[in-house]
Amino acid sequence: MTRLLVLVRHGKAEGRAPGVEDSARELTEAGWRALRASLDRSLSLLDAYDELSIWSSPAVRALQTAQVVAVKVGCDTIYKRASLYGSDINLFLGEFCQATGNIIAVGHNPFMEQLFAVLAGTEQHLGKGAVAAFSFEEDGNGEPVDPKLIWFAQAPQTSRWGTLVKLEQGMAESARKVSSSMWSLLDNPEDPEALHAFRVALRTTRSLLSFIQPYLKRKQQRRVARDLRRLQARTSRLRELDILAGTLEAASYDQVGGSELLALCLAERDEERAQLLDDLQQLPVQRDFHKTIRSLNALEWRGSVRAQGLDSEVLRRRFELLRADYTARLARLDLGDVEEGHEVRKYAKLMRYVASSFDKVLGEEYATVLSEAKEMQDQLGELCDVRVNMDLIARLSEASDSPDVHEEAAALIAEANERELVLVERFCEAYGAMDAARSDGEEAPQPSSPGSEEPVSQGSAPDEKGTSDEQGARDGSAAQHERSIQSEQPVQDVQDEQVKEVAEAVQDAVAESADPVDPVDAPGVVDSSDGKLIALSFEDEGGR
């Protein structure tokens, strides 16, 4: 008769801490997830075996690991064995010989590695969550003899599930800010900064969601992205009127009799604010908002990602591709193209928000990215504000029959045009200084001003109000862009007005890391029925 002994090392546990007994340390969240995923594959090799019993060290981390094992193999009882914590091989083997049936033993290093070496006749590192199965033949006295290693599954790379936990933590914090800023806006509806904080929280969350979109279940991701986009769009008008009101208040500070244009702006802003508050407090909107926040706190990863985790290096490569595309778009930027400037500004926001919110995954080396992206975002933001103000002033003027309003609007638009030229010049200087610092003085393409004779911007559809020089700049840019895409990695347009999304190279990397694998063919799982141990790669996390 053949018996089976399966050795399982416990999963990744919390580090040692003052005042906490070693035996009281628990599994980390990443440790739980790695075990559930890896043991689902490796323990499926036990499906053909009956009479399985689970023995565990009394330490909490081992008992928690044994709980995962019990669920996978369908056992109702876990038996504590002090020998598995006390590292007493002779005592453990004596208990095994006196027992009957097949045993799964959950314990710690160095005991598990020492026991493996005794049974297999060779040394082997057992990472956290590693599994090794030995078969024994019974002699004439019913004693188990002649142990043979029949298969071995090395430890999962717990850090891959740790990446998911860190992403969830970053998203949960972003969701918390969305929720708190929403209630702050409802409590202080007349405070422009309350609205601004809400919009920043929304944009941050949308950027993070966009970045991890390839790894999420499509249905949840699309619904949440849609709901966040709608909230952002619904608040845009009031934000524009807030900015214009601030500009007009500053311009009319010394104006005798007050500004009629400012009065029109404030009246429209009050109406817009009242409508927004009414919309946000509607029961369906509140219901959808709460559902969105719950979803952001309970991300649904694709099945392959749940099963195999996610390598942080994949995310770093993805960020570098986005960064390269952003840098290229910035260099090709035609400052005469309002829409293009707005899109590049959103791209700068994405770079900032992702680098800062997911810094535990991407690393702190992107501090330079944060400062550069913020500077470009601020520069383009001021330019965008001036242009939006001009459009709003013109519209308010057209809707009024007052000659005073028309005169005031004309003067303000003339000032705004002058201001726009100053901001364009300032942006080009700031970009040139930034690029020189980044490339150690190497010459690089410069963003083109409106009417530039040597355009380097990305092509776009001509604006009916654009000048002939601007038209020529865009035509030249389109031709240049058409030539460049023959040698550059194409990047897809992001859904929902986000920045350019997934580069094909990133999608390939995701596909490679997400393909489901058969348990026996999985990395670290070796069928060794002949008793010979095959060298395996593993992640050495050390410790017991």
Coordinates of C-alpha atoms in Angstrom, one line a residue:
M1 CA 0.0 0.0 0.0
T2 CA 1.2 3.5 -0.9
R3 CA 0.9 6.5 1.5
L4 CA 1.4 10.2 0.7
L5 CA 3.1 13.0 2.7
V6 CA 2.7 16.5 1.3
L7 CA 4.9 19.3 2.7
V8 CA 3.5 22.8 2.5
R9 CA 5.4 25.8 3.7
H10 CA 3.2 28.6 5.1
G11 CA 2.5 31.7 3.0
K12 CA 4.0 35.2 3.2
A13 CA 3.5 36.6 6.8
E14 CA 3.7 39.9 8.4
G15 CA 7.2 40.9 9.6
R16 CA 8.4 40.6 13.1
A17 CA 7.3 43.5 15.3
P18 CA 8.0 44.5 18.9
G19 CA 5.6 43.0 21.4
V20 CA 4.2 40.5 18.9
E21 CA 4.9 36.8 19.5
D22 CA 6.4 35.0 16.5
S23 CA 3.6 32.4 16.7
A24 CA 1.0 35.2 16.4
R25 CA 2.2 36.7 13.1
E26 CA -0.5 36.5 10.4
L27 CA -0.5 36.2 6.7
T28 CA -0.4 39.3 4.6
E29 CA -3.2 40.1 2.2
A30 CA -0.8 39.3 -0.6
G31 CA 0.2 36.1 1.1
W32 CA -3.5 35.0 1.3
R33 CA -4.1 35.7 -2.4
A34 CA -0.9 34.1 -3.6
L35 CA -1.7 30.9 -1.6
R36 CA -5.3 30.8 -2.9
A37 CA -4.1 31.1 -6.5
S38 CA -1.0 28.8 -6.4
L39 CA -2.5 26.1 -4.2
D40 CA -5.6 25.9 -6.4
R41 CA -3.2 24.7 -9.1
S42 CA -0.7 22.6 -7.2
L43 CA -3.2 20.8 -4.8
S44 CA -5.4 19.8 -7.8
L45 CA -2.7 17.1 -8.2
L46 CA -4.2 15.5 -5.1
D47 CA -7.6 15.0 -6.6
A48 CA -7.0 11.3 -7.0
Y49 CA -6.1 10.7 -3.4
D50 CA -8.5 9.8 -0.6
E51 CA -8.2 9.9 3.2
L52 CA -6.4 13.3 3.3
S53 CA -5.7 14.7 6.7
I54 CA -4.2 18.1 7.4
W55 CA -1.6 18.7 10.1
S56 CA -0.4 22.2 11.0
S57 CA 2.0 24.0 13.2
P58 CA 0.1 25.9 15.9
A59 CA 1.5 29.2 14.7
V60 CA -1.2 31.5 13.3
R61 CA 0.4 31.9 9.8
A62 CA 0.6 28.1 9.4
L63 CA -3.0 27.6 10.6
Q64 CA -4.2 30.2 8.1
T65 CA -2.3 28.5 5.4
A66 CA -3.8 25.2 6.5
Q67 CA -7.2 26.8 6.2
V68 CA -6.6 27.6 2.5
V69 CA -5.4 24.0 2.0
A70 CA -8.5 22.6 3.7
V71 CA -10.8 24.5 1.4
K72 CA -8.8 23.3 -1.7
V73 CA -8.8 19.6 -0.8
G74 CA -12.2 19.5 1.0
C75 CA -11.1 18.7 4.5
D76 CA -13.2 19.8 7.6
T77 CA -10.5 19.3 10.3
I78 CA -7.0 20.7 10.9
Y79 CA -4.9 18.9 13.5
K80 CA -2.2 20.9 15.3
R81 CA 1.2 19.3 15.6
A82 CA 3.8 21.0 17.9
S83 CA 6.5 19.0 16.1
L84 CA 5.9 21.2 13.0
Y85 CA 6.7 24.4 15.0
G86 CA 9.4 22.9 17.3
S87 CA 11.5 21.6 14.3
D88 CA 11.7 18.1 15.7
I89 CA 12.1 15.8 12.6
N90 CA 12.3 12.5 14.6
L91 CA 9.2 13.4 16.6
F92 CA 7.3 14.4 13.4
L93 CA 8.3 11.2 11.5
G94 CA 7.3 9.1 14.5
E95 CA 3.9 10.7 14.4
F96 CA 3.6 10.1 10.7
C97 CA 4.5 6.4 11.0
Q98 CA 1.9 5.9 13.7
A99 CA -0.8 7.7 11.7
T100 CA -2.8 6.2 8.8
G101 CA -3.8 7.6 5.5
N102 CA -2.3 10.5 3.5
I103 CA -1.0 13.6 5.4
I104 CA -0.6 17.2 4.3
A105 CA 1.8 18.9 6.8
V106 CA 2.0 22.7 7.0
G107 CA 5.1 24.1 8.7
H108 CA 8.1 26.5 8.6
N109 CA 11.6 26.8 7.5
P110 CA 14.2 25.6 8.2
F111 CA 12.3 22.5 9.4
M112 CA 10.5 22.0 6.1
E113 CA 13.8 22.2 4.1
Q114 CA 15.5 19.9 6.5
L115 CA 12.7 17.4 6.3
F116 CA 12.7 17.6 2.5
A117 CA 16.5 16.9 2.5
V118 CA 16.0 13.8 4.7
L119 CA 13.2 12.4 2.5
A120 CA 14.6 13.3 -0.9
G121 CA 18.3 12.9 -0.3
T122 CA 19.1 16.3 -1.7
E123 CA 18.7 19.9 -0.6
Q124 CA 16.0 22.2 -2.0
H125 CA 14.9 25.7 -1.1
L126 CA 11.2 25.9 -0.2
G127 CA 9.8 29.4 -0.7
K128 CA 6.7 30.5 1.2
G129 CA 3.8 28.5 -0.2
A130 CA 6.0 25.8 -1.8
V131 CA 4.5 22.3 -1.9
A132 CA 6.3 18.9 -2.2
A133 CA 4.6 15.5 -2.4
F134 CA 6.4 12.3 -1.3
S135 CA 5.1 8.7 -1.7
F136 CA 5.9 5.9 0.7
E137 CA 5.6 2.1 0.4
E138 CA 4.6 0.2 3.5
D139 CA 6.7 -2.7 4.7
G140 CA 5.5 -6.0 6.2
N141 CA 4.9 -4.2 9.6
G142 CA 2.9 -1.4 7.9
E143 CA 5.7 1.1 8.4
P144 CA 6.2 3.7 5.6
V145 CA 9.5 3.2 3.9
D146 CA 11.3 4.2 0.7
P147 CA 10.2 7.8 0.3
K148 CA 10.1 9.2 -3.3
L149 CA 9.5 12.7 -4.4
I150 CA 6.7 12.5 -6.9
W151 CA 6.1 16.2 -7.6
F152 CA 7.2 19.6 -6.4
A153 CA 5.6 23.1 -6.8
Q154 CA 7.8 26.0 -5.9
A155 CA 6.5 29.0 -4.0
P156 CA 4.5 31.6 -5.9
Q157 CA 6.0 35.1 -6.3
T158 CA 3.9 36.7 -3.6
S159 CA 5.1 40.1 -4.8
R160 CA 2.9 39.8 -7.8
W161 CA -0.2 39.7 -5.6
G162 CA 1.4 42.4 -3.5
T163 CA 1.3 44.6 -6.6
L164 CA -2.5 44.1 -6.8
V165 CA -2.9 45.0 -3.1
K166 CA -0.8 48.2 -3.6
L167 CA -2.9 49.2 -6.6
E168 CA -6.1 48.6 -4.7
Q169 CA -4.8 50.7 -1.8
G170 CA -4.0 53.6 -4.2
M171 CA -7.4 53.3 -5.8
A172 CA -9.2 53.1 -2.4
E173 CA -7.4 56.3 -1.2
S174 CA -8.5 58.1 -4.5
A175 CA -12.1 56.9 -4.0
R176 CA -12.0 58.2 -0.4
K177 CA -11.0 61.6 -1.7
V178 CA -13.8 61.5 -4.3
S179 CA -16.4 60.7 -1.7
S180 CA -15.2 63.3 0.9
S181 CA -14.9 66.0 -1.7
M182 CA -18.4 65.3 -3.0
W183 CA -19.9 65.8 0.5
S184 CA -17.7 68.9 1.0
L185 CA -19.1 70.3 -2.2
L186 CA -22.7 69.6 -1.1
D187 CA -22.0 71.3 2.3
N188 CA -20.2 74.3 0.7
P189 CA -21.7 74.7 -2.7
E190 CA -20.7 78.4 -3.0
D191 CA -17.0 77.7 -2.4
P192 CA -15.2 77.4 -5.8
E193 CA -12.4 75.5 -4.1
A194 CA -14.8 72.8 -3.0
L195 CA -15.9 72.2 -6.6
H196 CA -12.2 72.3 -7.8
A197 CA -11.2 69.7 -5.2
F198 CA -14.1 67.4 -6.3
R199 CA -13.0 67.7 -9.9
V200 CA -9.3 67.0 -9.1
A201 CA -10.4 63.9 -7.2
L202 CA -12.5 62.8 -10.1
R203 CA -9.7 63.4 -12.7
T204 CA -7.2 61.6 -10.5
T205 CA -9.4 58.5 -10.1
R206 CA -10.2 58.4 -13.8
S207 CA -6.5 58.6 -14.6
L208 CA -5.7 55.7 -12.2
L209 CA -8.6 53.6 -13.6
S210 CA -7.4 54.3 -17.1
F211 CA -3.9 53.1 -16.2
I212 CA -4.9 49.8 -14.8
Q213 CA -7.8 49.2 -17.3
P214 CA -6.1 46.3 -19.2
Y215 CA -6.1 44.2 -16.0
L216 CA -9.7 44.8 -14.8
K217 CA -12.9 43.1 -15.7
R218 CA -14.3 45.1 -18.6
K219 CA -17.9 45.4 -17.4
Q220 CA -17.0 47.0 -14.1
Q221 CA -14.3 49.2 -15.5
R222 CA -16.5 50.6 -18.2
R223 CA -19.4 51.3 -15.9
V224 CA -17.2 53.1 -13.3
A225 CA -15.3 55.0 -16.0
R226 CA -18.7 56.1 -17.5
D227 CA -20.1 57.3 -14.2
L228 CA -16.9 59.2 -13.3
R229 CA -16.9 60.8 -16.7
R230 CA -20.5 61.9 -16.4
L231 CA -19.8 63.6 -13.0
Q232 CA -16.7 65.3 -14.5
A233 CA -18.6 66.6 -17.5
R234 CA -21.6 67.7 -15.3
T235 CA -19.3 70.0 -13.2
S236 CA -17.3 71.4 -16.1
R237 CA -19.6 74.4 -16.8
L238 CA -19.7 75.6 -13.2
R239 CA -15.9 75.4 -13.0
E240 CA -15.5 77.5 -16.1
L241 CA -17.9 80.1 -14.7
D242 CA -16.0 80.1 -11.4
I243 CA -12.8 80.9 -13.2
L244 CA -14.3 83.6 -15.3
A245 CA -16.0 85.2 -12.3
G246 CA -12.7 85.4 -10.5
T247 CA -11.1 87.0 -13.6
L248 CA -13.9 89.5 -14.0
E249 CA -13.9 90.4 -10.3
A250 CA -10.2 91.2 -10.5
A251 CA -10.6 93.2 -13.7
S252 CA -13.5 95.3 -12.4
Y253 CA -12.1 95.9 -8.9
D254 CA -11.8 99.7 -9.5
Q255 CA -14.7 100.0 -12.0
V256 CA -17.2 102.7 -11.1
G257 CA -20.8 101.3 -10.9
G258 CA -19.6 97.7 -11.1
S259 CA -19.3 95.4 -14.1
E260 CA -22.4 94.5 -16.1
L261 CA -20.5 91.6 -17.6
L262 CA -19.6 90.3 -14.1
A263 CA -23.3 90.6 -13.1
L264 CA -24.3 88.4 -16.1
C265 CA -21.6 85.9 -15.3
L266 CA -22.6 85.7 -11.6
A267 CA -26.3 85.3 -12.5
E268 CA -25.5 82.4 -14.9
R269 CA -23.2 80.8 -12.3
D270 CA -25.8 80.9 -9.7
E271 CA -28.3 79.2 -12.0
E272 CA -25.7 76.6 -13.0
R273 CA -24.8 75.9 -9.4
A274 CA -28.4 75.5 -8.3
Q275 CA -29.0 73.1 -11.1
L276 CA -25.9 71.1 -10.3
L277 CA -26.8 70.8 -6.7
D278 CA -30.3 69.6 -7.6
D279 CA -28.8 67.0 -10.0
L280 CA -26.2 65.7 -7.5
Q281 CA -28.9 65.2 -4.8
Q282 CA -31.2 63.2 -7.0
L283 CA -31.7 59.7 -5.7
P284 CA -30.6 57.9 -8.9
V285 CA -27.4 60.0 -9.0
Q286 CA -26.7 59.3 -5.3
R287 CA -27.3 55.6 -5.8
D288 CA -25.0 55.4 -8.8
F289 CA -22.4 57.4 -6.9
H290 CA -22.4 55.0 -3.9
K291 CA -22.2 52.1 -6.3
T292 CA -19.2 53.7 -8.0
I293 CA -17.4 54.2 -4.7
R294 CA -18.0 50.6 -3.6
S295 CA -16.7 49.4 -6.9
L296 CA -13.5 51.4 -6.6
N297 CA -13.0 49.8 -3.2
A298 CA -13.6 46.3 -4.6
L299 CA -11.8 46.2 -7.9
E300 CA -12.6 43.1 -10.0
W301 CA -9.4 41.9 -11.6
R302 CA -9.5 39.7 -14.7
G303 CA -9.4 36.0 -13.9
S304 CA -5.9 35.5 -15.3
V305 CA -4.7 38.4 -13.2
R306 CA -6.3 37.0 -10.0
A307 CA -4.7 33.7 -10.7
Q308 CA -1.2 34.9 -11.5
G309 CA -0.9 38.3 -9.9
L310 CA 0.8 41.2 -11.7
D311 CA 4.5 41.9 -12.1
S312 CA 5.3 45.5 -11.1
E313 CA 7.8 45.6 -13.9
V314 CA 5.0 45.3 -16.4
L315 CA 3.4 48.4 -14.9
R316 CA 6.7 50.3 -15.0
R317 CA 7.1 49.4 -18.7
R318 CA 3.6 50.6 -19.3
F319 CA 4.3 53.9 -17.5
E320 CA 7.5 54.4 -19.5
L321 CA 5.6 53.9 -22.8
L322 CA 3.0 56.4 -21.7
R323 CA 5.8 58.8 -20.7
A324 CA 7.5 58.4 -24.0
D325 CA 4.3 59.1 -25.9
Y326 CA 3.6 62.1 -23.7
T327 CA 7.1 63.5 -24.3
A328 CA 6.6 63.1 -28.1
R329 CA 3.2 64.8 -28.0
L330 CA 4.6 67.6 -26.0
A331 CA 7.4 68.2 -28.5
R332 CA 4.9 68.1 -31.4
L333 CA 2.4 70.4 -29.7
D334 CA 1.0 73.2 -31.8
L335 CA 0.0 75.9 -29.3
G336 CA -2.4 77.3 -31.8
D337 CA -4.5 74.1 -31.6
V338 CA -6.8 74.6 -28.6
E339 CA -8.0 71.0 -28.4
E340 CA -4.6 69.5 -28.8
G341 CA -3.3 71.7 -26.0
H342 CA -6.2 70.6 -23.8
E343 CA -5.4 66.9 -24.5
V344 CA -1.7 67.3 -23.7
R345 CA -2.7 69.0 -20.5
K346 CA -4.8 66.0 -19.5
Y347 CA -1.9 63.8 -20.4
A348 CA 0.3 65.7 -18.0
K349 CA -2.3 65.2 -15.3
L350 CA -2.4 61.5 -15.9
M351 CA 1.4 61.2 -15.6
R352 CA 1.3 63.2 -12.3
Y353 CA -1.6 61.3 -10.7
V354 CA -0.4 57.8 -11.7
A355 CA 3.2 58.5 -10.6
S356 CA 2.1 59.9 -7.2
S357 CA -0.8 57.6 -6.4
F358 CA 0.9 54.3 -7.5
D359 CA 4.4 55.3 -6.2
K360 CA 4.6 52.1 -4.1
V361 CA 4.4 50.1 -7.3
L362 CA 6.2 52.3 -9.8
G363 CA 8.9 53.5 -7.4
E364 CA 10.0 56.9 -6.2
E365 CA 12.4 57.5 -9.1
Y366 CA 9.6 59.3 -10.9
A367 CA 9.9 62.4 -8.8
T368 CA 11.3 64.3 -11.8
V369 CA 8.3 63.2 -13.8
L370 CA 6.0 64.7 -11.2
S371 CA 7.7 68.1 -11.2
E372 CA 8.0 68.3 -15.0
A373 CA 4.4 67.2 -15.6
K374 CA 3.1 69.7 -13.0
E375 CA 5.0 72.6 -14.6
M376 CA 3.6 71.7 -18.1
Q377 CA 0.1 71.2 -16.7
D378 CA 0.1 74.5 -14.9
Q379 CA 1.5 76.4 -18.0
L380 CA -1.1 74.8 -20.3
G381 CA -3.8 75.2 -17.7
E382 CA -3.4 78.9 -17.5
L383 CA -3.4 79.1 -21.3
C384 CA -6.5 77.0 -21.5
D385 CA -8.2 79.2 -18.9
V386 CA -7.5 82.3 -20.9
R387 CA -9.0 80.8 -24.1
V388 CA -12.1 79.5 -22.4
N389 CA -12.6 82.9 -20.7
M390 CA -12.5 84.5 -24.2
D391 CA -15.2 82.2 -25.5
L392 CA -17.4 82.7 -22.5
I393 CA -17.0 86.5 -22.6
A394 CA -17.9 86.5 -26.3
R395 CA -21.0 84.4 -25.6
L396 CA -22.2 86.6 -22.7
S397 CA -21.6 89.7 -24.9
E398 CA -23.6 88.2 -27.8
A399 CA -26.5 87.4 -25.5
S400 CA -26.7 91.0 -24.2
D401 CA -28.2 94.1 -25.8
S402 CA -26.1 96.5 -23.6
P403 CA -23.5 98.6 -25.4
D404 CA -21.6 98.8 -22.1
V405 CA -21.4 95.0 -22.0
H406 CA -20.1 94.9 -25.6
E407 CA -17.5 97.5 -24.9
E408 CA -16.3 95.8 -21.7
A409 CA -16.2 92.4 -23.5
A410 CA -14.2 93.8 -26.4
A411 CA -11.6 95.3 -24.0
L412 CA -11.3 92.1 -22.0
I413 CA -10.9 90.0 -25.1
A414 CA -8.2 92.3 -26.4
E415 CA -6.4 92.0 -23.1
A416 CA -6.9 88.2 -23.1
N417 CA -5.3 88.0 -26.6
E418 CA -2.3 89.8 -25.4
R419 CA -2.1 87.6 -22.4
E420 CA -2.3 84.5 -24.6
L421 CA 0.7 85.6 -26.6
V422 CA 2.7 86.1 -23.3
L423 CA 1.7 82.7 -22.0
V424 CA 2.6 81.0 -25.3
E425 CA 6.1 82.6 -25.1
R426 CA 6.4 81.6 -21.5
F427 CA 5.4 78.0 -22.2
C428 CA 8.0 77.7 -25.0
E429 CA 10.7 79.0 -22.7
A430 CA 9.7 76.7 -19.9
Y431 CA 9.6 73.7 -22.2
G432 CA 13.0 74.6 -23.7
A433 CA 14.6 74.8 -20.2
M434 CA 13.0 71.5 -19.1
D435 CA 14.1 69.7 -22.2
A436 CA 17.6 71.0 -22.0
A437 CA 17.9 69.9 -18.4
R438 CA 16.5 66.4 -19.3
S439 CA 18.6 65.8 -22.4
D440 CA 21.9 67.5 -21.1
G441 CA 21.6 70.2 -23.7
E442 CA 20.8 68.0 -26.8
E443 CA 18.6 69.9 -29.2
A444 CA 15.1 68.7 -29.5
P445 CA 11.9 69.8 -31.4
Q446 CA 10.2 72.7 -29.8
P447 CA 6.4 73.2 -29.5
S448 CA 5.2 75.5 -32.3
S449 CA 3.5 78.9 -31.6
P450 CA 0.4 79.9 -33.5
G451 CA 1.6 80.8 -37.0
S452 CA 5.0 79.1 -36.7
E453 CA 6.8 78.7 -40.0
E454 CA 8.4 75.4 -39.0
P455 CA 5.6 73.5 -37.3
V456 CA 6.4 70.3 -35.4
S457 CA 2.9 69.7 -34.0
Q458 CA 0.8 66.6 -34.3
G459 CA -1.8 67.0 -37.1
S460 CA -5.4 67.8 -36.4
A461 CA -8.5 68.9 -38.3
P462 CA -8.3 72.7 -39.2
D463 CA -10.3 75.1 -37.1
E464 CA -12.7 77.3 -39.1
K465 CA -11.5 80.3 -37.1
G466 CA -7.8 79.5 -37.5
T467 CA -5.4 81.7 -39.5
S468 CA -3.8 80.7 -42.8
D469 CA -0.5 80.3 -40.9
E470 CA -2.1 78.0 -38.4
Q471 CA -3.7 76.0 -41.2
G472 CA -0.2 75.5 -42.8
A473 CA 1.3 74.5 -39.4
R474 CA -1.3 71.9 -38.9
D475 CA -1.0 70.5 -42.5
G476 CA 2.7 70.3 -42.0
S477 CA 2.3 68.6 -38.7
A478 CA -0.1 66.1 -40.1
A479 CA 2.4 65.1 -42.8
Q480 CA 5.2 64.8 -40.2
H481 CA 3.0 62.7 -37.9
E482 CA 2.0 60.4 -40.8
R483 CA 5.7 59.7 -41.5
S484 CA 6.6 59.2 -37.8
I485 CA 4.0 56.5 -37.1
Q486 CA 5.7 54.2 -39.6
S487 CA 8.6 53.8 -37.1
E488 CA 7.0 54.4 -33.8
Q489 CA 4.8 52.1 -31.7
P490 CA 1.2 53.2 -32.2
V491 CA -0.9 54.1 -29.2
Q492 CA -4.6 53.7 -29.0
D493 CA -7.0 56.6 -28.2
V494 CA -8.3 56.2 -24.6
Q495 CA -12.0 55.8 -24.1
D496 CA -14.0 58.4 -22.3
E497 CA -11.9 61.4 -23.1
Q498 CA -8.9 60.1 -21.2
V499 CA -5.4 60.5 -22.6
K500 CA -3.9 58.1 -25.1
E501 CA -4.2 54.6 -23.6
V502 CA -2.7 51.3 -24.2
A503 CA 0.4 50.8 -26.4
E504 CA 0.4 47.6 -28.3
A505 CA 3.6 46.5 -26.6
V506 CA 2.0 46.9 -23.2
Q507 CA -1.0 44.8 -24.3
D508 CA 1.4 42.1 -25.5
A509 CA 3.1 42.1 -22.1
V510 CA -0.2 41.8 -20.3
A511 CA -1.2 39.0 -22.5
E512 CA 2.0 37.1 -21.8
S513 CA 1.6 37.6 -18.0
A514 CA -2.1 36.8 -18.0
D515 CA -2.4 33.6 -20.1
P516 CA -3.9 30.8 -17.9
V517 CA -1.6 27.8 -17.5
D518 CA -2.2 24.2 -16.7
P519 CA -1.2 23.3 -13.1
V520 CA 1.3 20.7 -14.2
D521 CA 2.9 23.1 -16.8
A522 CA 2.9 26.1 -14.5
P523 CA 6.3 27.6 -13.6
G524 CA 7.6 25.9 -10.5
V525 CA 5.5 22.8 -10.8
V526 CA 7.5 19.7 -11.7
D527 CA 6.3 16.2 -12.2
S528 CA 9.0 14.1 -10.8
S529 CA 7.6 10.6 -10.6
D530 CA 11.0 9.1 -11.1
G531 CA 12.2 10.6 -7.8
K532 CA 14.7 13.0 -9.4
L533 CA 14.6 16.6 -8.4
I534 CA 14.7 19.2 -11.1
A535 CA 16.3 22.6 -10.4
L536 CA 13.6 25.3 -10.3
S537 CA 13.6 29.1 -10.2
F538 CA 12.1 30.7 -7.1
E539 CA 11.6 33.9 -5.3
D540 CA 13.7 33.8 -2.1
E541 CA 11.9 35.9 0.5
G542 CA 13.8 34.4 3.5
G543 CA 12.5 34.0 7.1
R544 CA 10.4 31.4 8.7

